[in-house]
CSV table of C-alpha atoms in Angstrom, one decimal:
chain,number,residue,atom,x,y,z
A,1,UNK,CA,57.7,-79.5,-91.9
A,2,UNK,CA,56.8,-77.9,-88.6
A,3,UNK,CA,56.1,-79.8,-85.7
A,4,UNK,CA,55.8,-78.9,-81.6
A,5,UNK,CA,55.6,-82.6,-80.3
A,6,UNK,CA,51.8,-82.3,-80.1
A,7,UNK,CA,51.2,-81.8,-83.8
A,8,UNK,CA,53.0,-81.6,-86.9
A,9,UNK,CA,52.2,-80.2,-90.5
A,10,UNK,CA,53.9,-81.0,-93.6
A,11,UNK,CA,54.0,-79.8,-97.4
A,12,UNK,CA,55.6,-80.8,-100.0
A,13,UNK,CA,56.0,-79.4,-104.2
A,14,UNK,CA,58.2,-80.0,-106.7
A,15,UNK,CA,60.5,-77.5,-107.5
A,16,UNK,CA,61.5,-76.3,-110.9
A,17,UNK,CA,65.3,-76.8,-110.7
A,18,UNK,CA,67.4,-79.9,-109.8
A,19,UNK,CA,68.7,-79.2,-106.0
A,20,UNK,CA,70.6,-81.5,-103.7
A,21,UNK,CA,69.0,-82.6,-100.7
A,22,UNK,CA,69.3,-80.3,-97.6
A,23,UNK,CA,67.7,-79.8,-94.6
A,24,UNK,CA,67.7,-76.6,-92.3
A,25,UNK,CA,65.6,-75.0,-89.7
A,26,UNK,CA,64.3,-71.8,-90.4
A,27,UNK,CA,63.1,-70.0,-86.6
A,28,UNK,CA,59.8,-69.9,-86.4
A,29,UNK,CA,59.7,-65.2,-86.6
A,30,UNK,CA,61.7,-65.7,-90.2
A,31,UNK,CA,58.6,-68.2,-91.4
A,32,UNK,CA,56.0,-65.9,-90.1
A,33,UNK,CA,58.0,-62.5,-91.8
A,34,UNK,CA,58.5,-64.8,-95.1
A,35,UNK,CA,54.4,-65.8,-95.5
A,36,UNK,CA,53.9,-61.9,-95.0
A,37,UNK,CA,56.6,-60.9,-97.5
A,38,UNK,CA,55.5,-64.0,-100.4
A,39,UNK,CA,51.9,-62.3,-100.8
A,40,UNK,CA,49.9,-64.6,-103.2
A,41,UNK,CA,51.7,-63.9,-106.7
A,42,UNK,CA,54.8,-63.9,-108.0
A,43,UNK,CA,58.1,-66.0,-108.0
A,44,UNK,CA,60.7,-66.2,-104.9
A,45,UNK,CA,64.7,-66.5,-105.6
A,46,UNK,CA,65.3,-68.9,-101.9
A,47,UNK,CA,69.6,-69.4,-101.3
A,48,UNK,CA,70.4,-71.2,-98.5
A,49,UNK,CA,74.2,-70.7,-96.8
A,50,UNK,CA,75.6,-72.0,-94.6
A,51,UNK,CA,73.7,-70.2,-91.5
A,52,UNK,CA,71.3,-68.0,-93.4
A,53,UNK,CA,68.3,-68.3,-95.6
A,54,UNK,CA,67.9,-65.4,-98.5
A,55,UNK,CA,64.5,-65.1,-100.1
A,56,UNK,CA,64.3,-62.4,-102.9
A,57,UNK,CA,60.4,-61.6,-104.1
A,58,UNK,CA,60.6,-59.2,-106.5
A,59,UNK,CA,63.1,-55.8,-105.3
A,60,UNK,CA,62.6,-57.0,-101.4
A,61,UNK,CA,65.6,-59.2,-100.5
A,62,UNK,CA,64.7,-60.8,-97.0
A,63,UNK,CA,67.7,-62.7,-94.9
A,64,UNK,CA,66.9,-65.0,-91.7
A,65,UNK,CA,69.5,-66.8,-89.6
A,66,UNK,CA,68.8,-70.2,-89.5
A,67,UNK,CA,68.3,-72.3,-86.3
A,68,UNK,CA,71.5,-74.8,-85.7
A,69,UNK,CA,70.9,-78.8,-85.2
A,70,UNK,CA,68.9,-81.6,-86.5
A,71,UNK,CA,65.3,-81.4,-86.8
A,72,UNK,CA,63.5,-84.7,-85.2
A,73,UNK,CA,62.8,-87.6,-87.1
A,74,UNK,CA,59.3,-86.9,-88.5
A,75,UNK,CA,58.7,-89.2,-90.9
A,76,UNK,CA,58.1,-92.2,-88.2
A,77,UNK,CA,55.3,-90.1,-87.0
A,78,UNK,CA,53.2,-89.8,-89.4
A,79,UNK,CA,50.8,-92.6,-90.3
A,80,UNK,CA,51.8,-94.4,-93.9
A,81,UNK,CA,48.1,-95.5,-94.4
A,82,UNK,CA,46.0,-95.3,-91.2
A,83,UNK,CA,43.3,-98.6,-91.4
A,84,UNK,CA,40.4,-96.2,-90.3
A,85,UNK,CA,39.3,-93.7,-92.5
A,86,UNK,CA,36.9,-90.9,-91.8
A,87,UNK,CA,35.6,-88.7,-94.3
A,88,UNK,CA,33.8,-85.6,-93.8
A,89,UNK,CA,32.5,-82.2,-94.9
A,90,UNK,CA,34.5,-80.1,-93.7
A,91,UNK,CA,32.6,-76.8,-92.3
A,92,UNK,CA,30.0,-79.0,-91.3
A,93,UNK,CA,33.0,-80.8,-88.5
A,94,UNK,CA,34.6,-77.8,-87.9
A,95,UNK,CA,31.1,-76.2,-86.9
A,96,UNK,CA,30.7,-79.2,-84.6
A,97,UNK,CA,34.2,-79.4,-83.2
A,98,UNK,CA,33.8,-75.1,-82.4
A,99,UNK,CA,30.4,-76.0,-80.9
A,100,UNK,CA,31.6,-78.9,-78.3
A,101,UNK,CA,34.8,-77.0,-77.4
A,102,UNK,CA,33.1,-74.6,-75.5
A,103,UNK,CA,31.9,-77.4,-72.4
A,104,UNK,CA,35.7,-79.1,-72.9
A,105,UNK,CA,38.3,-78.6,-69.9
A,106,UNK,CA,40.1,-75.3,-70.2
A,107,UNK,CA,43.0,-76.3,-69.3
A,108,UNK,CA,44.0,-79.5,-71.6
A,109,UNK,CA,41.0,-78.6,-74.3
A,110,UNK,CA,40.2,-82.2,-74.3
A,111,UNK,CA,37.7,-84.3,-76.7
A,112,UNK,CA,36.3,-87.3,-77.5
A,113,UNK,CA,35.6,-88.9,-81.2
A,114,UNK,CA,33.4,-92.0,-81.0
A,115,UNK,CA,33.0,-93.3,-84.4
A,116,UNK,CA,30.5,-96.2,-85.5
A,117,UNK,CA,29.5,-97.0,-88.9
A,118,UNK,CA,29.0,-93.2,-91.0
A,119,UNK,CA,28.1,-91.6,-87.5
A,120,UNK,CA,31.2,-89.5,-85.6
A,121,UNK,CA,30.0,-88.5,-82.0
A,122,UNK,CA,32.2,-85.7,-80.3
A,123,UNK,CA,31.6,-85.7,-76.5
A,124,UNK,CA,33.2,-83.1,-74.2
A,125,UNK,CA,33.4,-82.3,-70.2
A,126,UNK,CA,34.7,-80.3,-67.8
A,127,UNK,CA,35.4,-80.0,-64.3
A,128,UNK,CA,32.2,-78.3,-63.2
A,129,UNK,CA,30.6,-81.2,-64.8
A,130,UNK,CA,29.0,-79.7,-67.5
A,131,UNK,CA,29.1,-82.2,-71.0
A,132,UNK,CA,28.7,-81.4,-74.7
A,133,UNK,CA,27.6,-84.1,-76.7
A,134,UNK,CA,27.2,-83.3,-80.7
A,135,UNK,CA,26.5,-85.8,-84.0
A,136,UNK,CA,27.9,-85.5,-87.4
A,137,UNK,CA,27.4,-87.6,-90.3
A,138,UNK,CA,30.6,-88.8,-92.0
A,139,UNK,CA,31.4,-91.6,-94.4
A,140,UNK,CA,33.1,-94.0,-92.3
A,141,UNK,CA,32.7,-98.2,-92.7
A,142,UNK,CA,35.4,-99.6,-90.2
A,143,UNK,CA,35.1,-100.7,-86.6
A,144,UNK,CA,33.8,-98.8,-83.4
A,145,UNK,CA,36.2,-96.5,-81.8
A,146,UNK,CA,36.7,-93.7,-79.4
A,147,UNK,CA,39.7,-91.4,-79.7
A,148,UNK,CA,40.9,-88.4,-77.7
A,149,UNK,CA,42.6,-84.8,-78.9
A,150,UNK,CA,43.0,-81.5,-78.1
A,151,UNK,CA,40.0,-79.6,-80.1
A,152,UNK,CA,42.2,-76.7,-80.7
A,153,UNK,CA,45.0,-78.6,-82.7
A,154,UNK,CA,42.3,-79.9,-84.7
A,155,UNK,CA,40.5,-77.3,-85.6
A,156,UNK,CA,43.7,-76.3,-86.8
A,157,UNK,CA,44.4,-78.6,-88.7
A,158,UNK,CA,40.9,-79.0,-90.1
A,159,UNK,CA,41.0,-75.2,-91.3
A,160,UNK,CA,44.5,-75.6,-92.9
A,161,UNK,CA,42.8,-78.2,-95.0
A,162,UNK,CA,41.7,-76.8,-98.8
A,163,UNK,CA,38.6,-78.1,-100.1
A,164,UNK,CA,35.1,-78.4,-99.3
A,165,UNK,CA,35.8,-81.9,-97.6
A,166,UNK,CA,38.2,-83.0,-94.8
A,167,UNK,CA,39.9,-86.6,-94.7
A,168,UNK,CA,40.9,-87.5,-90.8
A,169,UNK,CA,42.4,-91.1,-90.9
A,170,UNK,CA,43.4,-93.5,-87.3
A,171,UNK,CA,44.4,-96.6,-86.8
A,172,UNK,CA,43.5,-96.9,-83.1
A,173,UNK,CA,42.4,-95.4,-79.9
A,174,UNK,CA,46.4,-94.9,-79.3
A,175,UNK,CA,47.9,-93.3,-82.3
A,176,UNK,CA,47.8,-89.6,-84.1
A,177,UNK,CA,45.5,-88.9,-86.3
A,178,UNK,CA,46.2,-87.9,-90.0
A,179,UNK,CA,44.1,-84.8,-91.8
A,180,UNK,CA,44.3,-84.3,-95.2
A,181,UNK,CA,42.3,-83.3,-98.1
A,182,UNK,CA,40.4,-86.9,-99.6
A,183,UNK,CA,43.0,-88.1,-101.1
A,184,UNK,CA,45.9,-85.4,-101.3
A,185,UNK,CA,49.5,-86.6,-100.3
A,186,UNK,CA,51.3,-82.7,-100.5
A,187,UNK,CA,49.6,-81.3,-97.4
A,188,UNK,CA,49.3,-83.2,-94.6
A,189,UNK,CA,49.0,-82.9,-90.7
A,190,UNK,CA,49.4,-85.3,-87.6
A,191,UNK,CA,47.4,-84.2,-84.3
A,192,UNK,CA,49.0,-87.0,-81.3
A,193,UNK,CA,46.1,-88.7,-78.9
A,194,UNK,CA,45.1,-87.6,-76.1
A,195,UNK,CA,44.2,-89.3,-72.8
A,196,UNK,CA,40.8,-88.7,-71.6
């Protein structure tokens, strides 16, 4: 799980051997060395101590210090089963969302998603008063509604996202959004509302 208050990603696999339950932080410079080190093939060795974190791939043995405290409370953040449930292709949004970006506020990188029945509208504005207004065709059968986030978190999100579809579910004009792949319960990711 990794999460800046704004947005949160989370993945989860089985693992071959019985381990107790343990939670630690891992700064943020050891996960980015780690991805780099894992490559695509092969197995990883991971022993956690009691401050450090020991990965061994192969003949490379890499050691990070791990970050002392409690990680927050995730799991009330991210939506169970959002009511609303938008379904997409997903280079097809991600085109969209790249497009209407470029008229949204610099500064807080605003925009809007209006849904209606299999029609998402993303509408974005600036202070020089210039407005992007772009229409995508999703499968979606619930009520109207009009949410706000910032377009870079989910494009993000979106692009994390294996597959040739993307899955963004809501429950209201108020609450985070959750992306996933149709379906899929091992990746997921929670972008927070914004204000618009």
């Amino acid at each position: 799980v990794a999460t800046d208050g704004h947005r949160l990603a989370l993945c989860e696999m089985d693992l071959p051997s019985k381990m107790a339950g343990q939670q630690v932080i891992v700064p943020r410079k050891g996960v980015l060395e780690l991805q780099r080190l894992l490559g695509t093939e092969g197995n990883v060795q991971i022993t956690i101590g009691s401050n450090h974190i020991r990965a061994e791939i192969g003949d490379v043995r890499f050691t990070s210090k791990l970050i002392d405290g409690r990680f927050p409370e995730y799991g009330r953040v991210i939506p169970a089963a959002p009511p609303r449930c938008i379904v997409a292709d997903r280079e097809v949004l991600r085109s969209a969302l790249q497009r209407t970006s470029i008229l949204a506020n610099e500064k807080y990188r605003g925009i809007r998603l209006a849904l209606k029945k299999n029609q998402l509208t993303l509408q974005a504005h600036n202070p020089e008063q210039e407005e992007a207004e772009e229409q995508v065709e999703v499968s979606y059968k619930g009520d109207e509604l009009e949410v706000g986030f910032n377009v870079g978190y989910l494009l993000e999100a979106i692009a994390a996202v294996d597959g040739s579809e993307v899955e963004l579910g809501v429950t209201d004009g108020n609450s985070s959004c959750l992306v996933r792949s149709p379906g899929a319960s091992s990746a997921r990711y929670v972008v927070m509302p914004m204000r618009l």
